[in-house]
Amino acid sequence: MPRVRQGHRCFVCGPDNPIGLKVRFRLEDDLCLAEFTPDERHAGYSNVTHGGIVFSLLDDVMANWLWLKGIVCYTAKADIRYRAELPIGAAVRLEGRCLKRKGRLAQMEGRIIRQDSGALVAEATASFMIAP
């Protein structure tokens, strides 16, 4: 098997994952941002995006704030609050930011916001362990 660069097979953002979401993250004004529109492959039930997909997006927008700065990290603990359902086909904006860093631990926050209404779909806080 050919060697693949680190992260290129990530389910959320890896360009080499054939079943991945292929989300493209970027940093702007110390905020990690991306856009995503779920389709029928991402459904949980009744035309609603599966909660695991929602959490995966939040986990990655927080982690990518660090990864895009060249900091290798791993999720240590995460808490999510689902605020509203995410209908299939509803475009969202992903936002991630660092709340605090102390030693090898980074406290992060992530949000998913509907682009059409500005409604908050879900938010999360997480601790990320920075690799030595």
PDB file of N, CA and C in Angstrom, residues 36 38 47-50 54 57 84-88 90-92 112 114 121:
ATOM      1  N   PHE A  36     -20.211  22.896   5.241  1.00  0.00           N
ATOM      2  CA  PHE A  36     -20.603  21.518   4.953  1.00  0.00           C
ATOM      3  C   PHE A  36     -22.101  21.484   4.676  1.00  0.00           C
ATOM      4  N   PRO A  38     -24.891  18.400   4.487  1.00  0.00           N
ATOM      5  CA  PRO A  38     -25.148  16.959   4.561  1.00  0.00           C
ATOM      6  C   PRO A  38     -26.083  16.507   3.439  1.00  0.00           C
ATOM      7  N   ASN A  47     -34.972  12.292   7.443  1.00  0.00           N
ATOM      8  CA  ASN A  47     -34.358  13.397   6.726  1.00  0.00           C
ATOM      9  C   ASN A  47     -33.503  14.309   7.615  1.00  0.00           C
ATOM     10  N   VAL A  48     -32.986  13.757   8.705  1.00  0.00           N
ATOM     11  CA  VAL A  48     -32.150  14.504   9.644  1.00  0.00           C
ATOM     12  C   VAL A  48     -30.744  13.908   9.649  1.00  0.00           C
ATOM     13  N   THR A  49     -29.736  14.778   9.730  1.00  0.00           N
ATOM     14  CA  THR A  49     -28.344  14.330   9.776  1.00  0.00           C
ATOM     15  C   THR A  49     -28.088  13.547  11.064  1.00  0.00           C
ATOM     16  N   HIS A  50     -27.378  12.436  10.934  1.00  0.00           N
ATOM     17  CA  HIS A  50     -27.032  11.587  12.070  1.00  0.00           C
ATOM     18  C   HIS A  50     -26.207  12.378  13.092  1.00  0.00           C
ATOM     19  N   VAL A  54     -22.672  14.943  13.053  1.00  0.00           N
ATOM     20  CA  VAL A  54     -22.619  16.275  13.666  1.00  0.00           C
ATOM     21  C   VAL A  54     -21.453  16.346  14.645  1.00  0.00           C
ATOM     22  N   LEU A  57     -18.028  16.434  12.875  1.00  0.00           N
ATOM     23  CA  LEU A  57     -17.720  17.769  12.345  1.00  0.00           C
ATOM     24  C   LEU A  57     -17.191  18.687  13.444  1.00  0.00           C
ATOM     25  N   ALA A  84     -30.487  21.856  17.848  1.00  0.00           N
ATOM     26  CA  ALA A  84     -31.554  21.744  16.847  1.00  0.00           C
ATOM     27  C   ALA A  84     -31.176  20.645  15.875  1.00  0.00           C
ATOM     28  N   GLU A  85     -32.170  20.099  15.215  1.00  0.00           N
ATOM     29  CA  GLU A  85     -31.876  19.088  14.203  1.00  0.00           C
ATOM     30  C   GLU A  85     -31.202  19.754  13.011  1.00  0.00           C
ATOM     31  N   LEU A  86     -30.452  18.949  12.266  1.00  0.00           N
ATOM     32  CA  LEU A  86     -29.815  19.434  11.038  1.00  0.00           C
ATOM     33  C   LEU A  86     -30.424  18.667   9.865  1.00  0.00           C
ATOM     34  N   PRO A  87     -31.366  19.297   9.150  1.00  0.00           N
ATOM     35  CA  PRO A  87     -31.997  18.618   8.020  1.00  0.00           C
ATOM     36  C   PRO A  87     -30.987  18.311   6.909  1.00  0.00           C
ATOM     37  N   ILE A  88     -31.202  17.193   6.230  1.00  0.00           N
ATOM     38  CA  ILE A  88     -30.392  16.863   5.063  1.00  0.00           C
ATOM     39  C   ILE A  88     -30.549  18.010   4.057  1.00  0.00           C
ATOM     40  N   ALA A  90     -29.278  21.071   4.405  1.00  0.00           N
ATOM     41  CA  ALA A  90     -29.112  22.396   5.022  1.00  0.00           C
ATOM     42  C   ALA A  90     -27.618  22.701   5.183  1.00  0.00           C
ATOM     43  N   ALA A  91     -27.150  23.721   4.498  1.00  0.00           N
ATOM     44  CA  ALA A  91     -25.741  24.110   4.574  1.00  0.00           C
ATOM     45  C   ALA A  91     -25.429  24.705   5.937  1.00  0.00           C
ATOM     46  N   VAL A  92     -24.250  24.355   6.467  1.00  0.00           N
ATOM     47  CA  VAL A  92     -23.828  24.878   7.768  1.00  0.00           C
ATOM     48  C   VAL A  92     -22.419  25.446   7.694  1.00  0.00           C
ATOM     49  N   ILE A 112     -21.668  24.615  15.234  1.00  0.00           N
ATOM     50  CA  ILE A 112     -22.233  24.403  13.905  1.00  0.00           C
ATOM     51  C   ILE A 112     -23.443  25.318  13.781  1.00  0.00           C
ATOM     52  N   ARG A 114     -26.397  27.009  11.107  1.00  0.00           N
ATOM     53  CA  ARG A 114     -27.065  26.947   9.801  1.00  0.00           C
ATOM     54  C   ARG A 114     -26.816  28.231   9.029  1.00  0.00           C
ATOM     55  N   VAL A 121     -26.957  24.788  15.583  1.00  0.00           N
ATOM     56  CA  VAL A 121     -27.342  23.382  15.493  1.00  0.00           C
ATOM     57  C   VAL A 121     -26.769  22.592  16.658  1.00  0.00           C
TER      58      VAL A 121
END
